[in-house]
Structure formats: C-alpha cells, structure tokens
Amino acid sequence: IVGPFAFVDSYEPFKAICSDCGTVTNYKMSVDTWYAEGNTSFGFGLLLRDSKDSVDLFMTVSTWQYYNVFSFDSSVGGGAGWQSLIGGWREGSMKAGRGVNHVEVLVQDGSLSVTINGTLNRVVDLPKGSGEVGMYVSNFQVGAGFDNFHYE
C-alpha cells in the first residue's frame, strides 16, 4: 500500500521508483492496482517517467472508472503543473471502487499504449525523453494498493 500520508502543502505526487529498472526510454510495464483508502477524488497508477531534465509522466486510474495520462512540471506553482496529455478523463474498461484493475503500458519511441484489464484503451503521443519508472499516488490524501509489478 502506498499512502495516504501526513498533510503536506504541495501538489507533488508521491512516487515509488523502481530502482532496478534504471533510466529508460522504451519499456513495457504492468501492475495490478486498487484504491485502498483516503480521498477518492485523486488518482494513482504508474509512473511513466521521473526525470530531472523534463516533465514527469503518469498513467492515472481512479475509483470512478476513468483514466488519464498526465505530465507534471514541479516548477509550475499552485498545482498548475498537472496537464492532461489526452484532453481529459476517459472511460476505460475498469472496475469501480476497490476493484482490482490490471494496468499495462508499452512505451516505444515516444508512443504510449494503454491497456486496462486486457482491453487496449488508447495510444498516446508522449514528449520524448527518458527517466525512471514505478508507481505513484497523486497526493498525500489517497492510498492505493499495488501488486504483481512487472517491467521489461
């Protein structure tokens, strides 16, 4: 379980980095994830890129059967650093509430394929770059479970 955490005055996400995965550009990654506790208005999911040289990227699921792909620029204050790369929340083939969802991503040459519970939901163009990968919760108020993390 990742989160929830003690109050912090920040819009920064909480990340669990896969140190064995290294710094990567192209990869396949998956996890089983579910809402555990806290505020259901915030998402959780896969950290697609944690980079010192560019914006961070996230594949986010919610308890409301929606998903999104976000970039986050920590240099932009007031929470304005979050930006959707797909134009808003999208319905997916997800289980609601505390249901366990299998999320799989394939990042290849700046393109992200998102598969949720065995259904390909979207292909998204990503800003080019490399970074570390892992899992995350979007802020201190939400807790999420993660199991069967796989990276190649």
mmCIF file of C-alpha atoms in Angstrom:
data_model
loop_
_atom_site.group_PDB
_atom_site.id
_atom_site.type_symbol
_atom_site.label_atom_id
_atom_site.label_comp_id
_atom_site.label_asym_id
_atom_site.label_seq_id
_atom_site.Cartn_x
_atom_site.Cartn_y
_atom_site.Cartn_z
ATOM 1 C CA ILE A 1 0.000 0.000 0.000
ATOM 2 C CA VAL A 2 1.290 3.474 -0.917
ATOM 3 C CA GLY A 3 -0.280 6.338 1.087
ATOM 4 C CA PRO A 4 -2.127 8.099 2.426
ATOM 5 C CA PHE A 5 0.477 10.339 4.007
ATOM 6 C CA ALA A 6 0.547 13.120 6.586
ATOM 7 C CA PHE A 7 -0.604 16.532 5.345
ATOM 8 C CA VAL A 8 1.800 18.406 3.092
ATOM 9 C CA ASP A 9 1.186 21.766 1.428
ATOM 10 C CA SER A 10 2.115 20.597 -2.054
ATOM 11 C CA TYR A 11 0.642 19.246 -5.275
ATOM 12 C CA GLU A 12 3.635 16.938 -5.723
ATOM 13 C CA PRO A 13 2.791 13.263 -6.271
ATOM 14 C CA PHE A 14 4.219 10.532 -4.034
ATOM 15 C CA LYS A 15 6.371 8.124 -6.066
ATOM 16 C CA ALA A 16 7.723 4.608 -5.535
ATOM 17 C CA ILE A 17 10.605 4.345 -8.024
ATOM 18 C CA CYS A 18 11.756 1.003 -9.424
ATOM 19 C CA SER A 19 15.491 1.314 -8.739
ATOM 20 C CA ASP A 20 16.258 -1.988 -10.537
ATOM 21 C CA CYS A 21 14.618 -0.692 -13.754
ATOM 22 C CA GLY A 22 17.197 2.082 -14.272
ATOM 23 C CA THR A 23 16.737 5.067 -16.583
ATOM 24 C CA VAL A 24 14.720 4.009 -19.612
ATOM 25 C CA THR A 25 13.192 5.303 -22.851
ATOM 26 C CA ASN A 26 11.386 2.238 -24.258
ATOM 27 C CA TYR A 27 9.764 -0.361 -21.993
ATOM 28 C CA LYS A 28 6.723 -2.442 -21.079
ATOM 29 C CA MET A 29 5.324 -2.222 -17.550
ATOM 30 C CA SER A 30 2.230 -3.523 -15.759
ATOM 31 C CA VAL A 31 0.684 -3.708 -12.295
ATOM 32 C CA ASP A 32 -2.485 -4.764 -10.508
ATOM 33 C CA THR A 33 -3.754 -1.727 -8.609
ATOM 34 C CA TRP A 34 -6.708 -0.732 -6.435
ATOM 35 C CA TYR A 35 -7.992 2.063 -4.236
ATOM 36 C CA ALA A 36 -7.177 1.375 -0.579
ATOM 37 C CA GLU A 37 -8.202 4.427 1.466
ATOM 38 C CA GLY A 38 -8.455 8.193 1.643
ATOM 39 C CA ASN A 39 -9.927 10.740 -0.744
ATOM 40 C CA THR A 40 -11.494 9.093 -3.820
ATOM 41 C CA SER A 41 -11.158 12.309 -5.864
ATOM 42 C CA PHE A 42 -7.491 11.671 -6.610
ATOM 43 C CA GLY A 43 -5.804 9.133 -8.860
ATOM 44 C CA PHE A 44 -2.983 6.609 -8.628
ATOM 45 C CA GLY A 45 -1.150 4.338 -11.021
ATOM 46 C CA LEU A 46 2.068 4.010 -12.986
ATOM 47 C CA LEU A 47 4.942 6.468 -13.012
ATOM 48 C CA LEU A 48 5.904 6.563 -16.693
ATOM 49 C CA ARG A 49 8.860 8.923 -16.328
ATOM 50 C CA ASP A 50 10.615 10.600 -13.425
ATOM 51 C CA SER A 51 13.222 12.879 -14.933
ATOM 52 C CA LYS A 52 15.398 15.709 -13.710
ATOM 53 C CA ASP A 53 15.666 17.029 -17.292
ATOM 54 C CA SER A 54 11.990 17.162 -18.318
ATOM 55 C CA VAL A 55 8.442 16.871 -17.006
ATOM 56 C CA ASP A 56 7.329 13.749 -15.140
ATOM 57 C CA LEU A 57 4.709 11.498 -16.797
ATOM 58 C CA PHE A 58 1.947 9.425 -15.142
ATOM 59 C CA MET A 59 -0.701 6.884 -16.206
ATOM 60 C CA THR A 60 -3.541 7.512 -13.734
ATOM 61 C CA VAL A 61 -6.609 5.447 -12.814
ATOM 62 C CA SER A 62 -9.433 6.467 -10.482
ATOM 63 C CA THR A 63 -12.110 4.813 -8.377
ATOM 64 C CA TRP A 64 -14.691 6.276 -10.778
ATOM 65 C CA GLN A 65 -13.757 4.009 -13.735
ATOM 66 C CA TYR A 66 -11.838 6.747 -15.531
ATOM 67 C CA TYR A 67 -8.198 7.029 -16.536
ATOM 68 C CA ASN A 68 -5.867 9.777 -17.745
ATOM 69 C CA VAL A 69 -2.273 10.387 -18.777
ATOM 70 C CA PHE A 70 -0.659 13.408 -17.119
ATOM 71 C CA SER A 71 2.536 15.377 -17.238
ATOM 72 C CA PHE A 72 3.650 17.215 -14.111
ATOM 73 C CA ASP A 73 6.058 20.123 -14.074
ATOM 74 C CA SER A 74 7.133 20.802 -10.491
ATOM 75 C CA SER A 75 8.457 24.258 -11.435
ATOM 76 C CA VAL A 76 4.876 25.471 -12.054
ATOM 77 C CA GLY A 77 3.340 26.550 -8.742
ATOM 78 C CA GLY A 78 -0.144 26.281 -7.295
ATOM 79 C CA GLY A 79 -0.907 22.848 -8.710
ATOM 80 C CA ALA A 80 -0.981 24.223 -12.245
ATOM 81 C CA GLY A 81 1.879 21.878 -13.129
ATOM 82 C CA TRP A 82 -0.560 18.999 -13.849
ATOM 83 C CA GLN A 83 -1.580 18.744 -17.521
ATOM 84 C CA SER A 84 -3.605 16.042 -19.265
ATOM 85 C CA LEU A 85 -1.952 14.617 -22.383
ATOM 86 C CA ILE A 86 -5.241 13.143 -23.633
ATOM 87 C CA GLY A 87 -7.533 16.128 -23.104
ATOM 88 C CA GLY A 88 -9.389 14.971 -20.001
ATOM 89 C CA TRP A 89 -10.522 11.893 -18.115
ATOM 90 C CA ARG A 90 -11.578 8.930 -20.290
ATOM 91 C CA GLU A 91 -13.818 5.982 -19.574
ATOM 92 C CA GLY A 92 -11.974 2.708 -19.548
ATOM 93 C CA SER A 93 -12.676 -0.965 -19.051
ATOM 94 C CA MET A 94 -12.108 -0.572 -15.302
ATOM 95 C CA LYS A 95 -13.638 -1.926 -12.139
ATOM 96 C CA ALA A 96 -15.111 0.697 -9.822
ATOM 97 C CA GLY A 97 -14.332 1.455 -6.183
ATOM 98 C CA ARG A 98 -11.952 -1.038 -4.585
ATOM 99 C CA GLY A 99 -11.937 -3.324 -7.625
ATOM 100 C CA VAL A 100 -8.503 -4.552 -8.755
ATOM 101 C CA ASN A 101 -7.505 -3.264 -12.189
ATOM 102 C CA HIS A 102 -4.658 -4.664 -14.286
ATOM 103 C CA VAL A 103 -2.930 -1.737 -15.997
ATOM 104 C CA GLU A 104 -0.342 -2.325 -18.726
ATOM 105 C CA VAL A 105 1.645 0.244 -20.689
ATOM 106 C CA LEU A 106 4.014 -0.029 -23.610
ATOM 107 C CA VAL A 107 6.254 2.966 -24.281
ATOM 108 C CA GLN A 108 8.011 2.781 -27.632
ATOM 109 C CA ASP A 109 9.678 5.680 -29.489
ATOM 110 C CA GLY A 110 7.515 8.389 -27.895
ATOM 111 C CA SER A 111 4.249 6.460 -28.162
ATOM 112 C CA LEU A 112 2.306 5.096 -25.174
ATOM 113 C CA SER A 113 -0.188 2.216 -25.495
ATOM 114 C CA VAL A 114 -2.550 1.870 -22.515
ATOM 115 C CA THR A 115 -4.239 -1.480 -21.835
ATOM 116 C CA ILE A 116 -6.626 -1.843 -18.890
ATOM 117 C CA ASN A 117 -7.952 -5.268 -17.856
ATOM 118 C CA GLY A 118 -6.926 -6.756 -21.211
ATOM 119 C CA THR A 119 -8.582 -4.070 -23.382
ATOM 120 C CA LEU A 120 -6.437 -1.643 -25.404
ATOM 121 C CA ASN A 121 -7.888 1.743 -24.476
ATOM 122 C CA ARG A 122 -5.668 4.306 -26.121
ATOM 123 C CA VAL A 123 -2.438 5.144 -27.896
ATOM 124 C CA VAL A 124 -0.940 8.478 -26.813
ATOM 125 C CA ASP A 125 1.982 10.535 -28.126
ATOM 126 C CA LEU A 126 4.405 11.354 -25.319
ATOM 127 C CA PRO A 127 7.063 14.046 -25.129
ATOM 128 C CA LYS A 128 10.373 12.352 -25.955
ATOM 129 C CA GLY A 129 12.757 11.648 -23.128
ATOM 130 C CA SER A 130 13.910 9.092 -20.611
ATOM 131 C CA GLY A 131 13.666 8.622 -16.874
ATOM 132 C CA GLU A 132 12.945 6.258 -14.028
ATOM 133 C CA VAL A 133 9.649 4.355 -13.736
ATOM 134 C CA GLY A 134 7.486 2.943 -10.941
ATOM 135 C CA MET A 135 4.164 3.539 -9.167
ATOM 136 C CA TYR A 136 2.582 6.569 -7.530
ATOM 137 C CA VAL A 137 -0.355 8.216 -5.764
ATOM 138 C CA SER A 138 -1.281 11.717 -6.890
ATOM 139 C CA ASN A 139 -1.153 13.360 -3.455
ATOM 140 C CA PHE A 140 -0.996 12.801 0.294
ATOM 141 C CA GLN A 141 -4.758 12.179 0.641
ATOM 142 C CA VAL A 142 -5.040 8.883 -1.257
ATOM 143 C CA GLY A 143 -3.781 5.356 -0.580
ATOM 144 C CA ALA A 144 -3.549 2.670 -3.265
ATOM 145 C CA GLY A 145 -2.521 -0.964 -3.383
ATOM 146 C CA PHE A 146 -0.102 -2.366 -5.960
ATOM 147 C CA ASP A 147 0.714 -5.998 -6.694
ATOM 148 C CA ASN A 148 2.323 -8.094 -9.451
ATOM 149 C CA PHE A 149 4.502 -5.240 -10.739
ATOM 150 C CA HIS A 150 6.199 -6.312 -13.958
ATOM 151 C CA TYR A 151 8.806 -4.454 -16.029
ATOM 152 C CA GLU A 152 10.715 -5.379 -19.159
#
